[in-house]
PDB file of C-alpha atoms in Angstrom:
ATOM      1  CA  MET G   1     -11.623 -11.418  42.018  1.00  0.00           C
ATOM      2  CA  LYS G   2     -14.416 -13.481  40.576  1.00  0.00           C
ATOM      3  CA  ASP G   3     -14.201 -16.935  40.892  1.00  0.00           C
ATOM      4  CA  VAL G   4     -14.468 -18.631  37.241  1.00  0.00           C
ATOM      5  CA  THR G   5     -16.941 -21.764  37.308  1.00  0.00           C
ATOM      6  CA  LEU G   6     -16.666 -24.623  35.337  1.00  0.00           C
ATOM      7  CA  LYS G   7     -19.991 -23.671  33.783  1.00  0.00           C
ATOM      8  CA  GLN G   8     -17.986 -20.359  32.533  1.00  0.00           C
ATOM      9  CA  LEU G   9     -15.239 -22.500  31.019  1.00  0.00           C
ATOM     10  CA  LEU G  10     -17.513 -24.491  29.456  1.00  0.00           C
ATOM     11  CA  GLU G  11     -19.703 -22.170  27.833  1.00  0.00           C
ATOM     12  CA  ALA G  12     -16.315 -20.305  26.532  1.00  0.00           C
ATOM     13  CA  GLY G  13     -15.699 -23.617  24.731  1.00  0.00           C
ATOM     14  CA  ALA G  14     -12.244 -23.661  26.536  1.00  0.00           C
ATOM     15  CA  HIS G  15     -12.573 -27.577  26.793  1.00  0.00           C
ATOM     16  CA  PHE G  16     -11.888 -28.189  22.923  1.00  0.00           C
ATOM     17  CA  GLY G  17      -8.235 -28.778  22.113  1.00  0.00           C
ATOM     18  CA  HIS G  18      -6.856 -29.483  18.866  1.00  0.00           C
ATOM     19  CA  GLN G  19      -7.132 -32.496  16.279  1.00  0.00           C
ATOM     20  CA  VAL G  20      -5.754 -35.538  17.660  1.00  0.00           C
ATOM     21  CA  ARG G  21      -2.948 -36.018  15.268  1.00  0.00           C
ATOM     22  CA  ARG G  22      -1.753 -32.142  16.463  1.00  0.00           C
ATOM     23  CA  TRP G  23      -1.010 -32.916  19.766  1.00  0.00           C
ATOM     24  CA  ASN G  24       2.178 -32.689  22.198  1.00  0.00           C
ATOM     25  CA  PRO G  25       1.823 -36.067  24.223  1.00  0.00           C
ATOM     26  CA  ALA G  26       3.510 -33.671  27.473  1.00  0.00           C
ATOM     27  CA  MET G  27      -0.151 -32.469  27.279  1.00  0.00           C
ATOM     28  CA  LYS G  28      -1.512 -35.542  28.278  1.00  0.00           C
ATOM     29  CA  PRO G  29      -2.124 -35.485  32.014  1.00  0.00           C
ATOM     30  CA  PHE G  30      -4.663 -32.331  31.013  1.00  0.00           C
ATOM     31  CA  VAL G  31      -6.569 -34.087  28.558  1.00  0.00           C
ATOM     32  CA  TYR G  32     -10.069 -35.763  29.486  1.00  0.00           C
ATOM     33  CA  GLY G  33     -10.920 -37.545  26.408  1.00  0.00           C
ATOM     34  CA  VAL G  34     -11.519 -37.241  22.550  1.00  0.00           C
ATOM     35  CA  ARG G  35     -14.431 -36.128  20.754  1.00  0.00           C
ATOM     36  CA  ASP G  36     -14.953 -36.627  17.192  1.00  0.00           C
ATOM     37  CA  GLY G  37     -11.242 -36.626  16.636  1.00  0.00           C
ATOM     38  CA  VAL G  38     -10.540 -33.597  18.951  1.00  0.00           C
ATOM     39  CA  HIS G  39      -8.883 -33.785  22.307  1.00  0.00           C
ATOM     40  CA  ILE G  40     -10.770 -32.466  25.013  1.00  0.00           C
ATOM     41  CA  PHE G  41      -9.380 -30.707  28.241  1.00  0.00           C
ATOM     42  CA  ASP G  42     -10.406 -31.797  31.909  1.00  0.00           C
ATOM     43  CA  LEU G  43     -11.625 -28.379  32.871  1.00  0.00           C
ATOM     44  CA  VAL G  44     -11.035 -29.118  36.624  1.00  0.00           C
ATOM     45  CA  LEU G  45      -7.548 -29.150  35.338  1.00  0.00           C
ATOM     46  CA  THR G  46      -8.253 -26.032  34.074  1.00  0.00           C
ATOM     47  CA  LYS G  47     -10.021 -23.912  36.442  1.00  0.00           C
ATOM     48  CA  LYS G  48      -6.795 -25.420  38.924  1.00  0.00           C
ATOM     49  CA  GLY G  49      -4.424 -24.055  36.402  1.00  0.00           C
ATOM     50  CA  LEU G  50      -6.177 -20.544  36.258  1.00  0.00           C
ATOM     51  CA  ASP G  51      -6.592 -20.319  40.040  1.00  0.00           C
ATOM     52  CA  ASP G  52      -3.199 -21.005  40.561  1.00  0.00           C
ATOM     53  CA  ALA G  53      -1.910 -18.683  38.165  1.00  0.00           C
ATOM     54  CA  CYS G  54      -4.112 -15.815  39.344  1.00  0.00           C
ATOM     55  CA  ARG G  55      -2.855 -16.467  42.743  1.00  0.00           C
ATOM     56  CA  PHE G  56       0.418 -16.177  41.596  1.00  0.00           C
ATOM     57  CA  LEU G  57       0.031 -13.043  39.461  1.00  0.00           C
ATOM     58  CA  LYS G  58      -1.770 -11.355  42.140  1.00  0.00           C
ATOM     59  CA  LYS G  59       1.224 -11.666  44.500  1.00  0.00           C
ATOM     60  CA  THR G  60       3.672 -10.900  42.051  1.00  0.00           C
ATOM     61  CA  ALA G  61       1.602  -7.485  41.365  1.00  0.00           C
ATOM     62  CA  GLY G  62       0.941  -6.799  44.571  1.00  0.00           C
ATOM     63  CA  ASP G  63       4.633  -6.915  45.562  1.00  0.00           C
ATOM     64  CA  GLY G  64       4.894  -4.111  42.929  1.00  0.00           C
ATOM     65  CA  GLY G  65       6.461  -6.741  40.320  1.00  0.00           C
ATOM     66  CA  VAL G  66       6.108  -6.076  36.541  1.00  0.00           C
ATOM     67  CA  ILE G  67       4.310  -8.571  34.288  1.00  0.00           C
ATOM     68  CA  ILE G  68       4.466  -8.598  30.586  1.00  0.00           C
ATOM     69  CA  PHE G  69       1.157  -9.375  28.633  1.00  0.00           C
ATOM     70  CA  VAL G  70       2.059 -11.212  25.443  1.00  0.00           C
ATOM     71  CA  GLY G  71      -0.901 -12.075  22.989  1.00  0.00           C
ATOM     72  CA  THR G  72      -0.275 -11.530  19.343  1.00  0.00           C
ATOM     73  CA  LYS G  73      -2.918 -13.705  17.660  1.00  0.00           C
ATOM     74  CA  ARG G  74      -5.739 -11.871  16.056  1.00  0.00           C
ATOM     75  CA  GLN G  75      -8.506 -13.221  18.447  1.00  0.00           C
ATOM     76  CA  ALA G  76      -6.258 -12.087  21.678  1.00  0.00           C
ATOM     77  CA  LYS G  77      -4.694  -8.675  20.651  1.00  0.00           C
ATOM     78  CA  ASP G  78      -7.642  -6.555  21.906  1.00  0.00           C
ATOM     79  CA  THR G  79      -8.378  -8.329  24.828  1.00  0.00           C
ATOM     80  CA  VAL G  80      -4.719  -8.109  25.814  1.00  0.00           C
ATOM     81  CA  LYS G  81      -3.922  -4.851  25.202  1.00  0.00           C
ATOM     82  CA  GLU G  82      -7.237  -3.308  27.034  1.00  0.00           C
ATOM     83  CA  THR G  83      -6.509  -5.876  30.139  1.00  0.00           C
ATOM     84  CA  ALA G  84      -2.952  -4.783  30.305  1.00  0.00           C
ATOM     85  CA  ILE G  85      -3.715  -1.231  30.104  1.00  0.00           C
ATOM     86  CA  LYS G  86      -6.502  -1.404  32.811  1.00  0.00           C
ATOM     87  CA  VAL G  87      -4.437  -2.869  34.793  1.00  0.00           C
ATOM     88  CA  GLY G  88      -1.019  -0.795  34.312  1.00  0.00           C
ATOM     89  CA  MET G  89       1.247  -3.554  32.663  1.00  0.00           C
ATOM     90  CA  PRO G  90       3.336  -3.424  29.623  1.00  0.00           C
ATOM     91  CA  TYR G  91       2.228  -5.500  26.850  1.00  0.00           C
ATOM     92  CA  ALA G  92       3.376  -7.064  23.287  1.00  0.00           C
ATOM     93  CA  VAL G  93       0.361  -7.350  20.750  1.00  0.00           C
ATOM     94  CA  GLU G  94       1.882  -7.126  17.212  1.00  0.00           C
ATOM     95  CA  ARG G  95       5.159  -9.937  17.384  1.00  0.00           C
ATOM     96  CA  TRP G  96       7.418 -10.296  20.056  1.00  0.00           C
ATOM     97  CA  PRO G  97      10.535  -8.118  19.648  1.00  0.00           C
ATOM     98  CA  ALA G  98      13.253 -10.844  19.741  1.00  0.00           C
ATOM     99  CA  GLY G  99      15.801 -10.288  22.297  1.00  0.00           C
ATOM    100  CA  PHE G 100      13.808  -8.130  24.299  1.00  0.00           C
ATOM    101  CA  LEU G 101      14.456  -9.952  27.609  1.00  0.00           C
ATOM    102  CA  THR G 102      17.779 -12.028  26.337  1.00  0.00           C
ATOM    103  CA  ASN G 103      19.452  -8.663  24.957  1.00  0.00           C
ATOM    104  CA  PHE G 104      17.332  -5.850  27.088  1.00  0.00           C
ATOM    105  CA  ASP G 105      19.939  -3.153  27.061  1.00  0.00           C
ATOM    106  CA  GLN G 106      20.233  -2.960  23.027  1.00  0.00           C
ATOM    107  CA  LEU G 107      16.430  -2.815  22.997  1.00  0.00           C
ATOM    108  CA  ASN G 108      16.317  -0.050  25.587  1.00  0.00           C
ATOM    109  CA  LYS G 109      18.135   1.694  23.110  1.00  0.00           C
ATOM    110  CA  SER G 110      15.047   1.954  20.934  1.00  0.00           C
ATOM    111  CA  LEU G 111      12.869   2.352  23.600  1.00  0.00           C
ATOM    112  CA  ARG G 112      14.653   5.472  25.113  1.00  0.00           C
ATOM    113  CA  LYS G 113      14.277   6.849  21.205  1.00  0.00           C
ATOM    114  CA  LEU G 114      10.893   5.997  21.052  1.00  0.00           C
ATOM    115  CA  LYS G 115      10.465   8.184  24.453  1.00  0.00           C
ATOM    116  CA  ASP G 116      12.710  11.013  23.088  1.00  0.00           C
ATOM    117  CA  LEU G 117      10.936  11.303  19.842  1.00  0.00           C
ATOM    118  CA  LYS G 118       7.303  11.410  21.501  1.00  0.00           C
ATOM    119  CA  GLU G 119       8.506  14.042  24.170  1.00  0.00           C
ATOM    120  CA  GLN G 120      10.422  16.109  21.150  1.00  0.00           C
ATOM    121  CA  ARG G 121       7.276  15.830  19.466  1.00  0.00           C
ATOM    122  CA  GLU G 122       5.108  16.777  22.221  1.00  0.00           C
ATOM    123  CA  LYS G 123       6.993  19.964  22.827  1.00  0.00           C
ATOM    124  CA  GLY G 124       6.819  20.896  19.560  1.00  0.00           C
ATOM    125  CA  GLU G 125      10.819  20.642  19.241  1.00  0.00           C
ATOM    126  CA  LEU G 126      10.243  19.146  16.039  1.00  0.00           C
ATOM    127  CA  LYS G 127       9.156  21.986  13.969  1.00  0.00           C
ATOM    128  CA  LYS G 128      12.711  23.357  13.608  1.00  0.00           C
ATOM    129  CA  TYR G 129      12.887  20.073  11.225  1.00  0.00           C
ATOM    130  CA  THR G 130      12.070  20.358   7.785  1.00  0.00           C
ATOM    131  CA  LYS G 131       8.775  18.841   6.470  1.00  0.00           C
ATOM    132  CA  ARG G 132      10.589  16.105   5.076  1.00  0.00           C
ATOM    133  CA  GLU G 133      12.401  15.426   7.969  1.00  0.00           C
ATOM    134  CA  GLN G 134       9.224  15.751  10.411  1.00  0.00           C
ATOM    135  CA  LEU G 135       7.443  12.986   8.014  1.00  0.00           C
ATOM    136  CA  LEU G 136      10.443  10.480   8.205  1.00  0.00           C
ATOM    137  CA  ILE G 137      10.819  11.276  11.937  1.00  0.00           C
ATOM    138  CA  ASP G 138       6.608  10.703  12.786  1.00  0.00           C
ATOM    139  CA  ARG G 139       7.039   7.317  10.812  1.00  0.00           C
ATOM    140  CA  ASP G 140      10.003   6.246  12.890  1.00  0.00           C
ATOM    141  CA  ILE G 141       7.383   7.099  15.756  1.00  0.00           C
ATOM    142  CA  TYR G 142       4.901   5.171  14.209  1.00  0.00           C
ATOM    143  CA  ARG G 143       6.903   1.765  13.717  1.00  0.00           C
ATOM    144  CA  LEU G 144       8.466   2.180  17.150  1.00  0.00           C
ATOM    145  CA  GLU G 145       4.949   2.901  18.298  1.00  0.00           C
ATOM    146  CA  LYS G 146       3.397  -0.302  17.129  1.00  0.00           C
ATOM    147  CA  PHE G 147       6.218  -2.860  17.877  1.00  0.00           C
ATOM    148  CA  LEU G 148       7.330  -1.345  21.074  1.00  0.00           C
ATOM    149  CA  GLY G 149       4.842   1.149  22.568  1.00  0.00           C
ATOM    150  CA  GLY G 150       3.495  -1.319  25.008  1.00  0.00           C
ATOM    151  CA  LEU G 151       6.666  -2.089  26.655  1.00  0.00           C
ATOM    152  CA  VAL G 152       8.107   1.566  26.657  1.00  0.00           C
ATOM    153  CA  ALA G 153       7.449   1.502  30.557  1.00  0.00           C
ATOM    154  CA  VAL G 154       9.559  -1.385  31.026  1.00  0.00           C
ATOM    155  CA  GLU G 155      12.691  -0.082  32.814  1.00  0.00           C
ATOM    156  CA  LYS G 156      14.071  -3.407  34.003  1.00  0.00           C
ATOM    157  CA  LYS G 157      13.798  -7.127  33.928  1.00  0.00           C
ATOM    158  CA  PRO G 158       9.860  -8.106  33.911  1.00  0.00           C
ATOM    159  CA  ASP G 159       8.826 -10.264  37.002  1.00  0.00           C
ATOM    160  CA  ALA G 160       6.756 -12.442  34.916  1.00  0.00           C
ATOM    161  CA  LEU G 161       5.161 -13.229  31.511  1.00  0.00           C
ATOM    162  CA  PHE G 162       1.435 -13.920  31.061  1.00  0.00           C
ATOM    163  CA  VAL G 163       1.335 -15.677  27.582  1.00  0.00           C
ATOM    164  CA  VAL G 164      -1.660 -16.263  25.389  1.00  0.00           C
ATOM    165  CA  ASP G 165      -0.611 -19.242  23.199  1.00  0.00           C
ATOM    166  CA  THR G 166       2.471 -20.304  24.309  1.00  0.00           C
ATOM    167  CA  LYS G 167       3.403 -22.231  21.184  1.00  0.00           C
ATOM    168  CA  ARG G 168       2.844 -19.098  19.150  1.00  0.00           C
ATOM    169  CA  GLU G 169       4.952 -17.227  21.099  1.00  0.00           C
ATOM    170  CA  GLU G 170       7.538 -19.622  21.574  1.00  0.00           C
ATOM    171  CA  VAL G 171      10.358 -17.047  21.302  1.00  0.00           C
ATOM    172  CA  ALA G 172       9.028 -15.182  24.100  1.00  0.00           C
ATOM    173  CA  VAL G 173       8.863 -18.142  26.310  1.00  0.00           C
ATOM    174  CA  LYS G 174      11.937 -19.324  25.685  1.00  0.00           C
ATOM    175  CA  GLU G 175      13.490 -15.577  26.581  1.00  0.00           C
ATOM    176  CA  ALA G 176      11.855 -16.094  29.634  1.00  0.00           C
ATOM    177  CA  VAL G 177      12.970 -19.357  30.437  1.00  0.00           C
ATOM    178  CA  ARG G 178      16.616 -18.587  29.903  1.00  0.00           C
ATOM    179  CA  MET G 179      16.388 -15.315  31.650  1.00  0.00           C
ATOM    180  CA  GLY G 180      14.843 -16.910  34.913  1.00  0.00           C
ATOM    181  CA  ILE G 181      11.209 -15.197  34.456  1.00  0.00           C
ATOM    182  CA  PRO G 182       8.569 -16.999  35.580  1.00  0.00           C
ATOM    183  CA  VAL G 183       5.731 -17.921  32.598  1.00  0.00           C
ATOM    184  CA  VAL G 184       2.242 -17.729  33.241  1.00  0.00           C
ATOM    185  CA  GLY G 185       0.738 -19.379  29.964  1.00  0.00           C
ATOM    186  CA  MET G 186      -2.877 -20.599  27.762  1.00  0.00           C
ATOM    187  CA  VAL G 187      -1.113 -23.911  26.626  1.00  0.00           C
ATOM    188  CA  ASP G 188      -3.060 -25.814  24.225  1.00  0.00           C
ATOM    189  CA  THR G 189      -2.823 -29.394  23.152  1.00  0.00           C
ATOM    190  CA  ASN G 190      -0.119 -28.745  20.972  1.00  0.00           C
ATOM    191  CA  GLY G 191       1.636 -26.644  23.348  1.00  0.00           C
ATOM    192  CA  ASP G 192       4.828 -27.588  25.308  1.00  0.00           C
ATOM    193  CA  PRO G 193       4.013 -27.642  29.277  1.00  0.00           C
ATOM    194  CA  THR G 194       7.293 -28.124  30.500  1.00  0.00           C
ATOM    195  CA  GLN G 195       8.333 -24.460  29.471  1.00  0.00           C
ATOM    196  CA  VAL G 196       5.790 -22.949  31.240  1.00  0.00           C
ATOM    197  CA  ASP G 197       5.736 -22.535  35.516  1.00  0.00           C
ATOM    198  CA  PHE G 198       2.016 -22.117  35.759  1.00  0.00           C
ATOM    199  CA  VAL G 199       0.278 -23.849  32.828  1.00  0.00           C
ATOM    200  CA  ILE G 200      -3.258 -23.016  32.289  1.00  0.00           C
ATOM    201  CA  PRO G 201      -4.190 -25.905  29.952  1.00  0.00           C
ATOM    202  CA  THR G 202      -7.194 -24.404  27.601  1.00  0.00           C
ATOM    203  CA  ASN G 203      -8.442 -23.445  24.218  1.00  0.00           C
ATOM    204  CA  ASP G 204      -6.333 -20.877  23.402  1.00  0.00           C
ATOM    205  CA  ASP G 205      -7.554 -20.029  19.598  1.00  0.00           C
ATOM    206  CA  ALA G 206     -11.758 -19.598  21.000  1.00  0.00           C
ATOM    207  CA  VAL G 207     -12.327 -15.851  21.664  1.00  0.00           C
ATOM    208  CA  GLY G 208     -14.675 -16.804  24.477  1.00  0.00           C
ATOM    209  CA  ALA G 209     -11.954 -18.782  26.304  1.00  0.00           C
ATOM    210  CA  ILE G 210      -9.007 -16.186  25.560  1.00  0.00           C
ATOM    211  CA  ASP G 211     -11.446 -13.128  26.839  1.00  0.00           C
ATOM    212  CA  LEU G 212     -12.673 -15.263  30.148  1.00  0.00           C
ATOM    213  CA  ILE G 213      -9.166 -16.207  30.927  1.00  0.00           C
ATOM    214  CA  VAL G 214      -7.241 -12.742  30.041  1.00  0.00           C
ATOM    215  CA  ARG G 215      -9.860 -10.705  32.111  1.00  0.00           C
ATOM    216  CA  SER G 216      -9.855 -13.359  35.102  1.00  0.00           C
ATOM    217  CA  VAL G 217      -5.982 -12.681  35.394  1.00  0.00           C
ATOM    218  CA  GLY G 218      -6.470  -8.846  34.907  1.00  0.00           C
ATOM    219  CA  GLU G 219      -9.063  -9.168  37.902  1.00  0.00           C
ATOM    220  CA  ALA G 220      -6.732 -10.764  39.880  1.00  0.00           C
ATOM    221  CA  ILE G 221      -3.798  -7.915  39.153  1.00  0.00           C
ATOM    222  CA  GLU G 222      -6.170  -5.248  39.769  1.00  0.00           C
ATOM    223  CA  GLU G 223      -7.614  -6.418  43.116  1.00  0.00           C
ATOM    224  CA  SER G 224      -3.967  -6.822  44.455  1.00  0.00           C
ATOM    225  CA  LYS G 225      -3.056  -3.651  43.121  1.00  0.00           C
ATOM    226  CA  SER G 226      -5.947  -1.667  44.889  1.00  0.00           C
ATOM    227  CA  LYS G 227      -5.352  -3.550  48.170  1.00  0.00           C
ATOM    228  CA  SER G 228      -1.315  -2.230  47.822  1.00  0.00           C
ATOM    229  CA  LYS G 229      -2.823   1.316  47.450  1.00  0.00           C
ATOM    230  CA  LEU G 230      -5.294   0.740  50.821  1.00  0.00           C
ATOM    231  CA  LYS G 231      -2.151  -0.273  52.773  1.00  0.00           C
ATOM    232  CA  GLY G 232      -0.445   2.659  51.776  1.00  0.00           C
ATOM    233  CA  LYS G 233      -2.825   4.665  53.228  1.00  0.00           C
ATOM    234  CA  VAL G 234      -2.974   3.267  56.739  1.00  0.00           C
TER     235      VAL G 234
END
């Protein structure tokens, strides 16, 4: 895993928070100062938060744990989805399905339905239905795939959540807290760090900052899984 430098964080714009009037006072320990009415993060603490988060996620993945990537904002969804797929982890990039963690058994029925319908379609078993019925089934698959497709492999309570913009993904964060699932999150100056186990204090709107941090997390997970495979061969 490549060590992210302060220079990289600076160039990515990770230091810019929100306007002073929009801040959450709980983020004060992570703020370096104010520039033109905008809070500026202490990038030393941003780097520390990222390093701590990567170590935790690396160990979790290395132990065979499941980490759900959550990032539904426009600037994040492509990178989040691409990285999650690359490291073999589930993801939510359209919207968080409310109750996924707190009412998993019920949501799991929809996941099983999606799996079954896709398997039937792949085997050509849907041809027994009329064209109209097939069209309705295809629409059902599309709807389920769009909102649950990235989570279809989740069969039990995940071991951690990695969240881009914990304020936006408040529902997912609260569900994880309620279920005792560790949360690793990118928290901007308007966010609440008290709900997050591993805080990465950073600009969570800039594409550069999101890409840098998400890819760093992905590299840490990928490295741990590679080491696990090597151990298995010994």
